PDB file of C-alpha atoms in Angstrom:
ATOM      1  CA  UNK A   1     -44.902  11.651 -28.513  1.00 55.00           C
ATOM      2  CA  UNK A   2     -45.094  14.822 -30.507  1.00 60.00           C
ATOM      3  CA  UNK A   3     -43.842  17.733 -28.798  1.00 59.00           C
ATOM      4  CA  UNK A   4     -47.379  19.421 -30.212  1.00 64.00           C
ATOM      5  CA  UNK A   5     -49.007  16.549 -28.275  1.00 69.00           C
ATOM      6  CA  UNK A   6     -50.007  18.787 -24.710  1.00 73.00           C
ATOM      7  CA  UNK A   7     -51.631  21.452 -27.392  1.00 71.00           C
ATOM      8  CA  UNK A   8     -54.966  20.131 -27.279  1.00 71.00           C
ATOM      9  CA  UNK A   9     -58.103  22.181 -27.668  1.00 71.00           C
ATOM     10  CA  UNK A  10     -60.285  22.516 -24.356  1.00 71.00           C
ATOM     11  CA  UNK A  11     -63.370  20.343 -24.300  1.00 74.00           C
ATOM     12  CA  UNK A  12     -66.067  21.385 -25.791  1.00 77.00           C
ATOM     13  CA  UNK A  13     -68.254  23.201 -23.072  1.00 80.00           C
ATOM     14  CA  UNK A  14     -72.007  22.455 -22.509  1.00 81.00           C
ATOM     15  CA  UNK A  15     -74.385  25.201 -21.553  1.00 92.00           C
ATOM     16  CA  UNK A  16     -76.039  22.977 -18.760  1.00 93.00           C
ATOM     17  CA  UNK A  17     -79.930  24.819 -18.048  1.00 93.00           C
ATOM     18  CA  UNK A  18     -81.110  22.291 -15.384  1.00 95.00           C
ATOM     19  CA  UNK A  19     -81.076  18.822 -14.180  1.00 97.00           C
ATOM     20  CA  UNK A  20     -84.100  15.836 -15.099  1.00 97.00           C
ATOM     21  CA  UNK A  21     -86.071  15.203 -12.755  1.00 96.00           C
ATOM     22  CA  UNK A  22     -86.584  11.088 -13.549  1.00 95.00           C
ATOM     23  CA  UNK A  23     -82.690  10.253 -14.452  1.00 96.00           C
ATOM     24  CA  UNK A  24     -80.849  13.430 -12.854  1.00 96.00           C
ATOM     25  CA  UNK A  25     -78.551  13.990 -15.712  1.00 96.00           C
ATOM     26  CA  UNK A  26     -78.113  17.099 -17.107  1.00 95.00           C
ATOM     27  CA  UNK A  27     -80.002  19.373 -19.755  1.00 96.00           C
ATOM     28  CA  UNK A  28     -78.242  21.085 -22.562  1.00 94.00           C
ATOM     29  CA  UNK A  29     -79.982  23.957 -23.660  1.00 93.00           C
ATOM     30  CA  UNK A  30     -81.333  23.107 -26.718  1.00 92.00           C
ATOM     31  CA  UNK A  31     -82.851  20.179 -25.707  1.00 93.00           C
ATOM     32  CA  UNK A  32     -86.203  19.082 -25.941  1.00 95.00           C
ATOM     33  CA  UNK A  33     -88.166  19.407 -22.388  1.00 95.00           C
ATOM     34  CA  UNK A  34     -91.063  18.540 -20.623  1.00 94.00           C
ATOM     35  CA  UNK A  35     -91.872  21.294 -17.481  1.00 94.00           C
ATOM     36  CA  UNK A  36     -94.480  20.202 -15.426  1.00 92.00           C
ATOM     37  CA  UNK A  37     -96.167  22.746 -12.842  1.00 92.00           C
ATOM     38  CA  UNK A  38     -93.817  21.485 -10.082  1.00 91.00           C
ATOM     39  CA  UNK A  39     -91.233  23.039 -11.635  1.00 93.00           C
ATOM     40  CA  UNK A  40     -89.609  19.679 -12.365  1.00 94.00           C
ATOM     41  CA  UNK A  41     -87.979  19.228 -15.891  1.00 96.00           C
ATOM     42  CA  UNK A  42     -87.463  15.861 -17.810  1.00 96.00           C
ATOM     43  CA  UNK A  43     -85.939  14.962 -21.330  1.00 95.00           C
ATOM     44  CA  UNK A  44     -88.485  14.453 -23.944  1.00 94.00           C
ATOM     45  CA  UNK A  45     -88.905  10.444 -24.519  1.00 92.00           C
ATOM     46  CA  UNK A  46     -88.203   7.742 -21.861  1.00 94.00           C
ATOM     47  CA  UNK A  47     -87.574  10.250 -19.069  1.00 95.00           C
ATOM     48  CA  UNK A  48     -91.072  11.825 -19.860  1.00 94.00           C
ATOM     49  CA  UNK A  49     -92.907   9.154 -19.935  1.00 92.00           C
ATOM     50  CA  UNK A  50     -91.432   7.265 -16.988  1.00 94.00           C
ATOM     51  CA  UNK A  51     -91.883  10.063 -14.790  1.00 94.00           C
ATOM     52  CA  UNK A  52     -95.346  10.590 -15.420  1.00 92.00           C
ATOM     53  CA  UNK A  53     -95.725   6.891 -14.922  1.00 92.00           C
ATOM     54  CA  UNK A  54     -93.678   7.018 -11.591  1.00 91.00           C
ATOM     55  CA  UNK A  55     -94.469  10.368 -10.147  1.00 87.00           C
ATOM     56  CA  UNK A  56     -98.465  11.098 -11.601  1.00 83.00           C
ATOM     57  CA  UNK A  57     -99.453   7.475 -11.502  1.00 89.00           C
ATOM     58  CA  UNK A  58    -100.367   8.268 -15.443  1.00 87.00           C
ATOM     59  CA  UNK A  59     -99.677   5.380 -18.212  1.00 85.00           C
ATOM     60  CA  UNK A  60     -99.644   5.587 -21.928  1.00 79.00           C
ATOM     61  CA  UNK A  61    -100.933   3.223 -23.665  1.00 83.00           C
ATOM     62  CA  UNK A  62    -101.885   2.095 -27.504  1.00 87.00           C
ATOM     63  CA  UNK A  63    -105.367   0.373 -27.791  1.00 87.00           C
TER      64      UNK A  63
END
């Protein structure tokens, strides 16, 4: 053990804007986002799309 070893540089610090609304983790600003008019805010992708299935009752699909 280095005596430099407790010299460590402080994490690196998110700017946290909000919380999604379908997996409850949080959103870096920056990040892509859905809002809906709720108010509610998911990550673009997966939580989008399983939220609208889940909450709206609306499904995606490929014909």
């Amino acid at each position: 053990m280095s005596a430099f070893d407790r010299f460590q540089p402080p994490d690196e610090r998110v700017d946290v804007v909000g919380y999604c609304a379908y997996c409850g983790e949080p959103i870096e600003r920056g990040s892509f986002i859905t809002t809906y008019a709720s108010g509610a805010k998911t990550h673009d992708g997966f939580c989008e799309e399983q939220y609208v299935e889940n909450e709206l009752g609306i499904v995606r699909i490929t014909v």
